XYZ file of C-alpha atoms in Angstrom:
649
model
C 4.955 -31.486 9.637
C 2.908 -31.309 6.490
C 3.368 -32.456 3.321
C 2.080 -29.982 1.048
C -0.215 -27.275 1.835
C -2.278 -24.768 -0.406
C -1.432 -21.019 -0.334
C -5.077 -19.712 -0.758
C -3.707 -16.131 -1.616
C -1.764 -13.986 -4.113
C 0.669 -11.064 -4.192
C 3.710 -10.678 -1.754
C 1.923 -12.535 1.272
C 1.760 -16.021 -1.324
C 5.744 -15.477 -2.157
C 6.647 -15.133 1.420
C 4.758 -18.188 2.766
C 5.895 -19.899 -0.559
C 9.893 -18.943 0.473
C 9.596 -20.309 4.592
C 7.198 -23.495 3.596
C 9.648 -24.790 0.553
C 12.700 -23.817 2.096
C 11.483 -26.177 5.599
C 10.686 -29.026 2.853
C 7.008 -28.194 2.575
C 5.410 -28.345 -1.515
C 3.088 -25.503 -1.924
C 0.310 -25.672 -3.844
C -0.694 -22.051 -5.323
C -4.160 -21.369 -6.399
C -4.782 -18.195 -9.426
C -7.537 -16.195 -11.303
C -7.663 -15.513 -14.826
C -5.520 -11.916 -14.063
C -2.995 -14.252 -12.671
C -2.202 -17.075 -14.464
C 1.522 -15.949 -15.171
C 2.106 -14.132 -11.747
C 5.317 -14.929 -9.106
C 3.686 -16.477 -6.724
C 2.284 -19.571 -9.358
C 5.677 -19.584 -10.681
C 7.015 -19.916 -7.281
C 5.206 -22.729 -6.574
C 5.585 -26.337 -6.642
C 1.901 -26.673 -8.327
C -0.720 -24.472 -9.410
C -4.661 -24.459 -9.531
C -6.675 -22.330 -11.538
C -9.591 -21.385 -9.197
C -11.625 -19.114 -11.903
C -12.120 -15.194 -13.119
C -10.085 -12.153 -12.349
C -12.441 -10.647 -9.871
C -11.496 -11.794 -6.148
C -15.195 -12.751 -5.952
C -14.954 -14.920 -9.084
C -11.740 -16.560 -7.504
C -9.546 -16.118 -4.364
C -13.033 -15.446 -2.438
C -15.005 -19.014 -3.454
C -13.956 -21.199 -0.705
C -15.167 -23.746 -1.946
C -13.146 -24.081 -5.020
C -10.401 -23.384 -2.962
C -10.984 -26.392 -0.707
C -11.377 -28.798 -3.727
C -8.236 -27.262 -4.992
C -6.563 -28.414 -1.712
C -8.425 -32.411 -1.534
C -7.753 -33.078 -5.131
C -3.796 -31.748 -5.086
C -3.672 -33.977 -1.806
C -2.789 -30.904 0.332
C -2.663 -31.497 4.264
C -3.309 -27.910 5.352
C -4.456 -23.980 4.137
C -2.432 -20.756 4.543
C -5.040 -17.913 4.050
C -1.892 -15.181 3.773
C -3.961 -11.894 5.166
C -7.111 -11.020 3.142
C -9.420 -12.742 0.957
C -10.652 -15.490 3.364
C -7.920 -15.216 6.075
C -10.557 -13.718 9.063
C -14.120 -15.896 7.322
C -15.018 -18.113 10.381
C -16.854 -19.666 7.666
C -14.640 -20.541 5.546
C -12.641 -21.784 8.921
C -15.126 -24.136 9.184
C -15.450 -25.722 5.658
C -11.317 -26.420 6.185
C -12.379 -28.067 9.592
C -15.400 -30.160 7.863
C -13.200 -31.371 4.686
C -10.621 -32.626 6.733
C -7.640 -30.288 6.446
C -6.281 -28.174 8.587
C -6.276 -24.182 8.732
C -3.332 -22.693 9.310
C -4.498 -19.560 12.003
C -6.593 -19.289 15.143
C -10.122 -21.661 14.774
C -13.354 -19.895 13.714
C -14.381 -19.180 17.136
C -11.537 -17.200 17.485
C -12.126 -14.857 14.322
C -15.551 -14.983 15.394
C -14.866 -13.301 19.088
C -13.019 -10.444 17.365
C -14.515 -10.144 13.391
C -16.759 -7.689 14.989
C -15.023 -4.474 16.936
C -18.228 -4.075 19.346
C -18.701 -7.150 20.758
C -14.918 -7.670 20.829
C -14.274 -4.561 22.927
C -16.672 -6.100 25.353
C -14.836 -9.122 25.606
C -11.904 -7.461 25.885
C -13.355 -5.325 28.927
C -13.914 -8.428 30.528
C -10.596 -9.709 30.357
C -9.280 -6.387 31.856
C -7.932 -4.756 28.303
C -8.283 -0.969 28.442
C -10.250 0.308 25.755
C -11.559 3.492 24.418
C -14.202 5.339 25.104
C -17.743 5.169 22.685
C -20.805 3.703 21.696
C -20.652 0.029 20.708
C -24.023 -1.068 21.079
C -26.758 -2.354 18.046
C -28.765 0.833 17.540
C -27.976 2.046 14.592
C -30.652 4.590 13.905
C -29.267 7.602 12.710
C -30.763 9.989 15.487
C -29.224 7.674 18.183
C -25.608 7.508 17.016
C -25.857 11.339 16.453
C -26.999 11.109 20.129
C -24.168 8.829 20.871
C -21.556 11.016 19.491
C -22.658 14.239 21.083
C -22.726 12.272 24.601
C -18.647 11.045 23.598
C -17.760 14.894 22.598
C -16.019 15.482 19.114
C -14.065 14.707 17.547
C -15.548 11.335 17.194
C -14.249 8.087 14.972
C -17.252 6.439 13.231
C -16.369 2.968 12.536
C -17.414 -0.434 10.366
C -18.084 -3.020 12.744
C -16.271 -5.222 10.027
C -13.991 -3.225 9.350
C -10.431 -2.846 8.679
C -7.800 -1.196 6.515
C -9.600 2.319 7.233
C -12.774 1.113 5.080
C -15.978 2.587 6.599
C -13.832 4.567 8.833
C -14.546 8.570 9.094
C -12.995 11.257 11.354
C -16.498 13.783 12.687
C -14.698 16.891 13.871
C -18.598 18.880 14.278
C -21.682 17.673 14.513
C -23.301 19.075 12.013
C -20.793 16.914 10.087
C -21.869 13.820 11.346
C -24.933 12.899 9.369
C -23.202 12.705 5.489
C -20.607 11.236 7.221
C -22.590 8.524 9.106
C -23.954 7.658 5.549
C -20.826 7.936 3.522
C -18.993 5.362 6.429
C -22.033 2.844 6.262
C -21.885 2.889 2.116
C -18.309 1.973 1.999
C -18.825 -0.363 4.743
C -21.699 -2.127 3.075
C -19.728 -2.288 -0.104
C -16.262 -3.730 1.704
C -17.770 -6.257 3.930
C -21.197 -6.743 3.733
C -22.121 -5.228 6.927
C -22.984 -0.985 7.656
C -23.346 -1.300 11.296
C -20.829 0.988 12.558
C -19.529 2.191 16.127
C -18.530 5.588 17.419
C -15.591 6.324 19.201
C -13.857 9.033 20.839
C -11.081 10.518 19.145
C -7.723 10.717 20.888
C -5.914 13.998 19.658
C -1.993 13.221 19.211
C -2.860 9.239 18.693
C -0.448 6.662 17.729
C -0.719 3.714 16.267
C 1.225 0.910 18.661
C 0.513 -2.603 17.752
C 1.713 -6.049 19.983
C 2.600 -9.176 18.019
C 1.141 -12.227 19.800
C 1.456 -15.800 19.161
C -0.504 -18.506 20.541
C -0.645 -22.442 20.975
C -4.911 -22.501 21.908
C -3.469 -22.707 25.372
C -1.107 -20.126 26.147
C 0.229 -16.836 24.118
C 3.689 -15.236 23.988
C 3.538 -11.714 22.711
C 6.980 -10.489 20.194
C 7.014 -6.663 21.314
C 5.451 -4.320 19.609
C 5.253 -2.484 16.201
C 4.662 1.137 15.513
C 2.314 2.048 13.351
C 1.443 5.807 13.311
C 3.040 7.094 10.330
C -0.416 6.579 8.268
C -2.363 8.451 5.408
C -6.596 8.733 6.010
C -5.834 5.981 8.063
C -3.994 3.618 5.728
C -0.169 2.290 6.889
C 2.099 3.633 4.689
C 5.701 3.115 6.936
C 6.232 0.741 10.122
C 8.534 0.483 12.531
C 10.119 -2.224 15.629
C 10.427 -1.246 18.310
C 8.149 1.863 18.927
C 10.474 5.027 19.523
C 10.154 6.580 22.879
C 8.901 3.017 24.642
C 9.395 2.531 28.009
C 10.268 -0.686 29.342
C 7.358 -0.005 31.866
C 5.009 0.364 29.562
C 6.320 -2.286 26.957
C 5.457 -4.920 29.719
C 1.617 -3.158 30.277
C 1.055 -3.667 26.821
C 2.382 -7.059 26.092
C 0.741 -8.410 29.253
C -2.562 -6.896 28.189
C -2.029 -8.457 24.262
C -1.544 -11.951 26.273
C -4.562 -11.385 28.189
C -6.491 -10.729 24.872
C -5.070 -14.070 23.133
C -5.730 -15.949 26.254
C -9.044 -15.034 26.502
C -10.120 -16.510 23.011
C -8.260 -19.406 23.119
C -5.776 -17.936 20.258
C -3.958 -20.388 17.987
C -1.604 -18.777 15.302
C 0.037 -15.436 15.143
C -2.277 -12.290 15.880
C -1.968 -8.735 16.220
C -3.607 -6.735 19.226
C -3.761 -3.070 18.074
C -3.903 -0.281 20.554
C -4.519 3.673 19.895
C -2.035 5.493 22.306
C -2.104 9.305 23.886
C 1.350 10.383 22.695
C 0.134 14.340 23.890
C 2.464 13.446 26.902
C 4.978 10.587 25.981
C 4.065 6.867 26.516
C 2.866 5.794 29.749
C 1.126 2.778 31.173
C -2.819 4.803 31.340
C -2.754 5.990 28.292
C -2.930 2.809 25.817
C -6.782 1.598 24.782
C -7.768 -1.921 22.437
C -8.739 -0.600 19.289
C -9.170 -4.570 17.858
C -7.195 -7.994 17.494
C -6.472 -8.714 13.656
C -6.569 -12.475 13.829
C -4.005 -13.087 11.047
C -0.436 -12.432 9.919
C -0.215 -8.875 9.343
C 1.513 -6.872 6.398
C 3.887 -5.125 8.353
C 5.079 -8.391 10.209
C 8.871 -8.406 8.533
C 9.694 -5.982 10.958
C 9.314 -7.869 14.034
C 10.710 -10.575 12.106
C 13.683 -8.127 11.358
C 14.306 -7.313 15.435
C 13.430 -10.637 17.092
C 15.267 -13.198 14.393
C 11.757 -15.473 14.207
C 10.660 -16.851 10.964
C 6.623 -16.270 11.466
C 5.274 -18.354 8.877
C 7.609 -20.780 10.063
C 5.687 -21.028 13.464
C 2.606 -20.872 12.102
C 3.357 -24.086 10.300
C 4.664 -25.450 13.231
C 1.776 -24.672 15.759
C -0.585 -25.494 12.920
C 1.298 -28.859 12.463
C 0.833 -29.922 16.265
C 3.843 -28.499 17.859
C 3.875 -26.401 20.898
C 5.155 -22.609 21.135
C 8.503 -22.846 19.465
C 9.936 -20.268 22.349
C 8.651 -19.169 25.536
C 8.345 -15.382 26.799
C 11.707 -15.495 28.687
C 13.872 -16.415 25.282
C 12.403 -13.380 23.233
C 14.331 -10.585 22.985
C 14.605 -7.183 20.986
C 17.786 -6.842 18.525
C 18.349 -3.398 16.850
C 15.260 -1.539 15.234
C 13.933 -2.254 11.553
C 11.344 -0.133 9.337
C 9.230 -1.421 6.647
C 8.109 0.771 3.449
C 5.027 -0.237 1.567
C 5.673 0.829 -2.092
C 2.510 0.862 -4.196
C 1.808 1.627 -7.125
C -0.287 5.025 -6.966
C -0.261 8.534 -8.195
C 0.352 10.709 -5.422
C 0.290 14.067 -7.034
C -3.314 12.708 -7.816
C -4.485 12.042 -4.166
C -2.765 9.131 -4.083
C -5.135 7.347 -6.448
C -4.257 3.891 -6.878
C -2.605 2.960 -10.633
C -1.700 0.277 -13.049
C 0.464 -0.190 -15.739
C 3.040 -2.428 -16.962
C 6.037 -3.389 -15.085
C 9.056 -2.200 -17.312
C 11.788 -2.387 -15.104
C 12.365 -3.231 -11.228
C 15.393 -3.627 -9.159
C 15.934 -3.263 -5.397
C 19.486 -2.429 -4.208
C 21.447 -5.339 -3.031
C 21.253 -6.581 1.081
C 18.062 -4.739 1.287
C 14.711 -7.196 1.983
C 11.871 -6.648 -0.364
C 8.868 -8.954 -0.155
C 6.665 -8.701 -3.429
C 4.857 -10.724 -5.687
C 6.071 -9.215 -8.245
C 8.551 -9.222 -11.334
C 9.706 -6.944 -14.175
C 7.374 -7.349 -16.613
C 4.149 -7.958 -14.676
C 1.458 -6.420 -15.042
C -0.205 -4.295 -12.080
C -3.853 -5.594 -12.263
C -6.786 -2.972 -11.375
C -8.758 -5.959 -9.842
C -6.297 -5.976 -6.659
C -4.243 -4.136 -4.213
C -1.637 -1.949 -6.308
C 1.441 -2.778 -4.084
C 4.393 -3.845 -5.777
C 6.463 -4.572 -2.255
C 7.531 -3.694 1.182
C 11.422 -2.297 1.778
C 12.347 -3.678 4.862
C 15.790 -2.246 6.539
C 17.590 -3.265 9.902
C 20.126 -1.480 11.938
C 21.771 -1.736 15.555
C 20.049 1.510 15.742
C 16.884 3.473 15.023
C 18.677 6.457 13.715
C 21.033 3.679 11.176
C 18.156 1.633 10.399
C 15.994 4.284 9.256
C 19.228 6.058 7.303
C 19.273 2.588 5.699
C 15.772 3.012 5.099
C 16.490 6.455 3.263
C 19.387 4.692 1.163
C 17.222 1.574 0.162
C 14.402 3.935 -1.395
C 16.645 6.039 -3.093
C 18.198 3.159 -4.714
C 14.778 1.240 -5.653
C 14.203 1.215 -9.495
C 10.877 0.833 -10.814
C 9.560 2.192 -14.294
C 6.399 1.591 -16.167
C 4.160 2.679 -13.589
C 3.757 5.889 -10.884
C 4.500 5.250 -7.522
C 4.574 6.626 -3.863
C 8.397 6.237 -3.695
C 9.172 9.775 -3.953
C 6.374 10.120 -0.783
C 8.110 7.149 1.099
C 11.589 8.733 0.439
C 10.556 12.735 1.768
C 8.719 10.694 4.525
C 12.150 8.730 5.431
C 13.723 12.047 4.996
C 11.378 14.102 7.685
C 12.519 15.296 10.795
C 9.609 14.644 12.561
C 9.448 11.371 11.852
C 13.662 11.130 12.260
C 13.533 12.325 15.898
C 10.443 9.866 16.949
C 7.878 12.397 17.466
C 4.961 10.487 15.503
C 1.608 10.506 15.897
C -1.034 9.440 12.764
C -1.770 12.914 12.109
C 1.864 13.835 10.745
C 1.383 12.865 6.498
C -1.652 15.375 6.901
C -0.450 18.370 8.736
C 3.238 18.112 6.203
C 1.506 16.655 3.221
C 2.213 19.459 0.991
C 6.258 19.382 1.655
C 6.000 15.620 1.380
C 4.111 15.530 -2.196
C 6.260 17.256 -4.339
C 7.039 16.096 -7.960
C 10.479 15.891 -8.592
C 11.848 18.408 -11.163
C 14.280 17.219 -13.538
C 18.264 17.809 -13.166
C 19.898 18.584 -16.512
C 22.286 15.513 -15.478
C 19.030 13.404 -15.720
C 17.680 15.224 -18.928
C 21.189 14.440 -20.597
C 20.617 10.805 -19.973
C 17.302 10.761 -20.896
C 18.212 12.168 -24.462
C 21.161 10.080 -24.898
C 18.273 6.625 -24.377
C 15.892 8.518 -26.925
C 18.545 8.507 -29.664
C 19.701 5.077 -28.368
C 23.662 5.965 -27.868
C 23.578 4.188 -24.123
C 24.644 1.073 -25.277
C 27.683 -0.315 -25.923
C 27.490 0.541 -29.891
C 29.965 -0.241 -32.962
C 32.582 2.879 -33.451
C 30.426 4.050 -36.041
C 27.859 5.438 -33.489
C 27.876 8.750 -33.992
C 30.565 9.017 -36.223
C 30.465 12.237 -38.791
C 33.537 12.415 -41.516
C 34.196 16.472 -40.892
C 32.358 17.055 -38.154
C 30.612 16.340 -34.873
C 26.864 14.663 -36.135
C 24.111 17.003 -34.424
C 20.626 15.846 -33.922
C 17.395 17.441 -32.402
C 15.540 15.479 -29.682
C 12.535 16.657 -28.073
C 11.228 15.447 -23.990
C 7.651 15.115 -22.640
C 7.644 15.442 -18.511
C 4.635 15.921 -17.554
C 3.121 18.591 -20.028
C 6.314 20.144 -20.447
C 8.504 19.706 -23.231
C 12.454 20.076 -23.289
C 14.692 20.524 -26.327
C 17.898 19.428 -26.303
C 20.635 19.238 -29.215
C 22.840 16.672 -29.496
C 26.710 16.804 -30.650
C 27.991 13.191 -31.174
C 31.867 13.004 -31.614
C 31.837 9.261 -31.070
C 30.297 6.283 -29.654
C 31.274 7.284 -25.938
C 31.561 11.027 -26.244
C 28.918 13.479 -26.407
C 28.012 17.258 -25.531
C 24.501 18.449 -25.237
C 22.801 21.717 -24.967
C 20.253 21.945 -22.272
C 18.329 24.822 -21.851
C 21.523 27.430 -23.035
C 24.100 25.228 -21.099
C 26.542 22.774 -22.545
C 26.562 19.214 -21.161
C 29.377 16.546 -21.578
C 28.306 13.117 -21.665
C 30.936 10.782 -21.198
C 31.024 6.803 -21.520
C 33.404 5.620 -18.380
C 34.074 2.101 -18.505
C 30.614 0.291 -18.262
C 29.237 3.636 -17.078
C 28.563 7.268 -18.089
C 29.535 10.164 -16.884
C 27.657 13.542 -16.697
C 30.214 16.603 -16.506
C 32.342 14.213 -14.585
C 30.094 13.169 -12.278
C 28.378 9.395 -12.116
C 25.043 9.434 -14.151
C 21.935 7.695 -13.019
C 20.861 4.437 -14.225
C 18.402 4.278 -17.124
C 15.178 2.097 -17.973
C 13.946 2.652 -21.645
C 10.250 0.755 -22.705
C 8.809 2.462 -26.321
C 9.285 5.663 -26.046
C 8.775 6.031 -22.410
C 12.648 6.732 -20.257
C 12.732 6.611 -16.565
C 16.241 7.878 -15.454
C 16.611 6.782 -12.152
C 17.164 9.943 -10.191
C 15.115 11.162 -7.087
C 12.934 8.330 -6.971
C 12.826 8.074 -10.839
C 11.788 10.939 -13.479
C 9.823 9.794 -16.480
C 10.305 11.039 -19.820
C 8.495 10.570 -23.199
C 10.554 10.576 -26.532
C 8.659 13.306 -28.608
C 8.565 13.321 -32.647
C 8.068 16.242 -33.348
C 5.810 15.345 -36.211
C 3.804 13.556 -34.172
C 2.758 16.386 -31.477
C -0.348 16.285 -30.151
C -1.210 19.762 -30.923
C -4.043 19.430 -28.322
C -1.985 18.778 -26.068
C -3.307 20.316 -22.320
C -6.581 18.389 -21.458
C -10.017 18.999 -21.980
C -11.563 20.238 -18.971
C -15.113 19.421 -20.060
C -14.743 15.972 -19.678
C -14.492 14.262 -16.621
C -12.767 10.564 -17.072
C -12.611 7.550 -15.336
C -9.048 7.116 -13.910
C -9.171 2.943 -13.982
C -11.593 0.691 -14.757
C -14.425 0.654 -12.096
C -18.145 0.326 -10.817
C -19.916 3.622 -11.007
C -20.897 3.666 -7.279
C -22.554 6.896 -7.468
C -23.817 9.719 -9.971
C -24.529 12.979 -8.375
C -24.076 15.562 -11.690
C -26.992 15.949 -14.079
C -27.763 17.815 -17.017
C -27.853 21.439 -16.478
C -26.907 21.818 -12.885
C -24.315 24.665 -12.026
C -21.118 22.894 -10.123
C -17.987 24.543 -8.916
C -14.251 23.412 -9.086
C -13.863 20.587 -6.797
C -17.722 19.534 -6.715
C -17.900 15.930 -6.748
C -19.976 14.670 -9.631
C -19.689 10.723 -9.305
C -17.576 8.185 -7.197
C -16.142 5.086 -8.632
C -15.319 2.253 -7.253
C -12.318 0.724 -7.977
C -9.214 -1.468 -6.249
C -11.147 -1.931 -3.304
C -11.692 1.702 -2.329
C -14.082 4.499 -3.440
C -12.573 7.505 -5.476
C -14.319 10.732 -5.969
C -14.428 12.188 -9.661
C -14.344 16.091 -9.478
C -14.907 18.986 -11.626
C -11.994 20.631 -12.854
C -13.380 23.746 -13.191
C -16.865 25.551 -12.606
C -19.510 24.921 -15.474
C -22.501 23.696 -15.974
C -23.060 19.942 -16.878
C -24.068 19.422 -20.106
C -24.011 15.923 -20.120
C -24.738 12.484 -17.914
C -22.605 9.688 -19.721
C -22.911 6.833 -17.286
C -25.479 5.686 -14.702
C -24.339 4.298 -10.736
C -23.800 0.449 -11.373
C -22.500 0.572 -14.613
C -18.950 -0.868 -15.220
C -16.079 1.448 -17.027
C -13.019 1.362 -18.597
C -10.243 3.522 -17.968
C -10.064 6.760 -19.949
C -14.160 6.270 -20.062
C -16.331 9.642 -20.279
C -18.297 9.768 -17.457
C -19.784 13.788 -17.207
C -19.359 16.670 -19.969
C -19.765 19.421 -19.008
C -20.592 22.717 -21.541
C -17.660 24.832 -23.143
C -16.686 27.752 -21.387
C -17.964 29.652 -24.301
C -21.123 28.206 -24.130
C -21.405 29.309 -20.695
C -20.156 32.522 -21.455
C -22.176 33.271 -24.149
């Protein structure tokens, strides 16, 4: 067994490999950018490299640095985590050449399946089903068009080097195909390099059903599979072990076929197979196809972890280290069903656009499994994937497992930031998704009824007035002490654009009544608790003058002076904004043109993914702020457009 290894990564993946490697006796060595320098994952470790600048390209993406990292700390081996370097044959290589040892499959391996056409025609030869399309190197325009009318829509156009849905666009008519075709190859060519795409047919009630294989570079075991359907524009959002509604028949088809796919490369490491499924008429043995072999951990791995009791980072040190396959096919078996959550930090109400923000406050409830890589306090960086961690539950059953599911998001406290939790809580809630009848088109047909901002309980507007006026605490028995009478203060509460008034009537340091919107509250302190009209109150998270009271997935709250109102308050709808800071991929608006609500008048490209800016409202543009490739800061003005009564007029 090694030494000490390097953990060439960040985020949750470096804190899990961190955990398995120190608690077997390994050191870890951690490498971080400038964005990083006080994150978990270097605090975790037993050493820590700075490697250079925020940006992933300025850091976590120069190999070579990396490598040095690794000879100079006297490091034996490399975990890539998933990401970054993790599938760069390259990089694979340079390990090899230095002397040190990569922890995953060798570069020939990543080679075979980094790119999904040639792959699918090894994996044709090695008798893998897979799905119908074009996969060949013409990539003229006219010919793919041709391509997709010969496949019949709806079609899947597809980044050759792709992954994570980047470069990925669903062509329901052809007359949509050609912005399409050039919108795929853009992001593609931004993400990884590479706008060669393939077309695909696509299947109409698909799921997402994945196979877990692990491999010695001589044989491959495969540790069931993982469900993967519930997505959103064809990112995971929540996964599940076993798949619901597998048959053992089929279970066997596709684990044999996930071996065959591992064998046929030579695979050394764990590795995922993926397969798109026809759920239209229940699983059966015909109607699984390869979509592509991710030749890595994945993110959604706790969950096999969860129902077959294996520690894989563990066995990927172990393989890695010389050993053979720590178990053989016979000794695996399914145990109960676990579901994994990825919580991120995002604004759904927005489209789900990905957010920062500081860290004030966040707890997970006890015996639930969180992975993250990070703590209260930390700051969510705009230079990286916003996810702040993956709930992972476990029952004897589906039906407890995912109840536990339900309980573990409702009890998950995070403030300082927006996040999907509310989504991942409706979605845990769905009946759909509760009886087993998934397929990846189930977040779009319900999306409405699954993003819907929580409205504020008066229980929860109580507490959130008692934190503005700071009487939560324990306090002396002055608090709120008046000689003749109850002491009454005014506080005023921001949600949203919305402001509540509520009156305060202190007649002692535990004892309050408050009137809410013409009813009268009782707040009462109950040992080390509160109670609201008798009832339990929610936990509270005060940072400034921001309150998060920790009811349905958390409700935020400004503390208002009313001195200090913005009497603008509302939004200028003239002025398009950059969200985050981001590249300027694209500038379509210019001065004078005529748009419409919803016209898109720029993208920007930011955490990895491209964001369209839209008008808010229909106008004419009056002015062109920024130009494409020019770098922004959040809250920058990108496009003006002319006052309404300048138009009108």
């Amino acid at each position: 067994m090694f030494e000490r290894i390097l953990m060439a990564n960040r985020g949750e993946i470096a804190c899990r490999v961190i955990a398995t490697a120190q608690a077997m006796g390994v050191e870890v060595v951690a490498v971080y950018s400038d964005a990083d320098r006080d994150a978990r994952h270097v605090a975790m470790a037993d050493r820590a490299v700075h490697i250079g600048g925020s940006a992933p390209g300025e850091s976590y993406l120069r190999g070579d640095v990396i490598i040095r990292a690794a000879l100079e700390t006297g490091c034996g081996a490399i975990h890539p985590g998933y990401g970054f370097l993790s599938e760069n044959p390259e990089f694979v290589d340079a390990v090899e050449a230095a002397g040190l040892v990569f922890i995953g499959p060798s570069a020939d391996a990543i080679r075979a399946m980094g790119l999904k056409d040639a792959a699918k025609v090894l994996m044709e030869e090695a008798g893998v089903p897979v799905v119908p399309g074009y996969h060949g190197k013409n990539q003229d325009p006219e010919h793919l068009e041709g391509a997709a009318d010969a496949i019949g829509y709806p079609v899947l156009i597809k980044a050759v080097a792709g992954g994570g849905g980047k470069g990925m666009r669903l062509v329901e008519r052809a007359e949509e195909f050609p912005d399409a075709l050039e919108s795929a190859k853009s992001e593609a060519k931004t993400a990884f390099g590479n706008e060669a795409v393939l077309i695909e047919k696509y299947i109409q009630k698909p799921r997402h059903i994945e196979v877990q294989v692990f491999g010695d570079g001589q044989g491959a075991v495969h540790l069931f599979e993982r469900d993967c359907s519930l997505q959103r524009r064809h990112q995971k959002v929540i996964e599940e072990a076993p798949a619901p509604g597998m048959t053992a028949e089929m279970r066997a088809a596709m684990g044999q076929a996930a071996v065959r796919a591992a064998e046929a490369i030579g695979y050394k490491g764990a590795g995922t197979v993926e397969f798109i499924v026809d759920g239209s008429r229940g699983l059966r043995p015909d109607g699984f196809w390869f979509m592509e072999m991710n030749t890595r951990l994945q993110v959604e791995h706790p969950v096999t972890e969860a129902i077959t009791g294996v520690d894989l980072v563990e066995w990927q040190l172990r393989v890695a280290a010389g050993e053979a396959l720590p178990k053989q096919q016979g000794e695996l078996a399914i145990t109960g069903h676990a579901f994994e959550a990825r919580l991120y930090a995002e604004d759904v109400p927005k489209g789900f656009l990905p957010a920062t923000g500081h860290l004030a406050h966040l707890r997970f409830p006890d015996g639930v499994r969180a992975d993250s890589g990070v703590r209260a306090g930390d700051e969510i960086s705009p230079f990286y994937d916003p996810m702040i961690a993956k709930v992972i539950t476990h029952g004897p059953t589906r039906a407890i497992a995912l109840r536990r599911l339900a309980a573990a998001l409702e009890g998950t406290e995070v403030a300082g930031t927006v996040t999907n939790l509310a989504f991942l809580g409706a979605l845990a809630r769905h009946e759909g998704f509760g009886a087993g009848d998934v397929d990846t088109g189930l977040i779009a047909r319900d999306i409405d009824r699954l993003v819907v901002a929580p409205e504020p309980w008066v229980d929860g507007i109580a507490m959130a007035a008692l934190a503005a006026c700071g009487l939560l605490d324990k306090a002396d028995p002055e608090t709120g002490f008046a000689l003749w009478a109850p002491l009454a203060r005014e506080v005023v509460l921001r949600r949203n654009d919305e402001e509540v008034n509520v009156r305060i009537h202190s007649l002692g340091a535990g004892a309050h009544d408050l009137d809410i919107a013409g009813r009268r509250v009782e707040a009462r302190r109950a040992g080390d608790g509160w109670r609201i009209d008798g009832q339990p109150a929610a936990p509270v998270a005060v940072h400034g003058a921001d309150i998060t009271v920790f009811t349905q997935y958390g409700v935020g709250f400004q503390a208002i002076d009313p001195l200090e109102r913005d009497s603008a308050a509302g939004g200028d709808t003239a002025l398009i904004e950059a969200p985050m800071p981001g590249l300027v991929k694209a500038v379509f608006a210019r001065p004078g043109q005529s748009v419409a609500r919803g016209d898109r008048l720029a993208v920007l490209e930011a955490m990895k993914m491209e964001h369209s800016l839209l008008a808010a409202r229909d106008g004419v543009v009056a002015e062109v702020l920024v130009a494409a490739g020019e770098q922004v800061t959040a809250g920058a003005a990108l496009v003006r457009l002319e006052a309404e009564a300048e138009v009108a007029a």
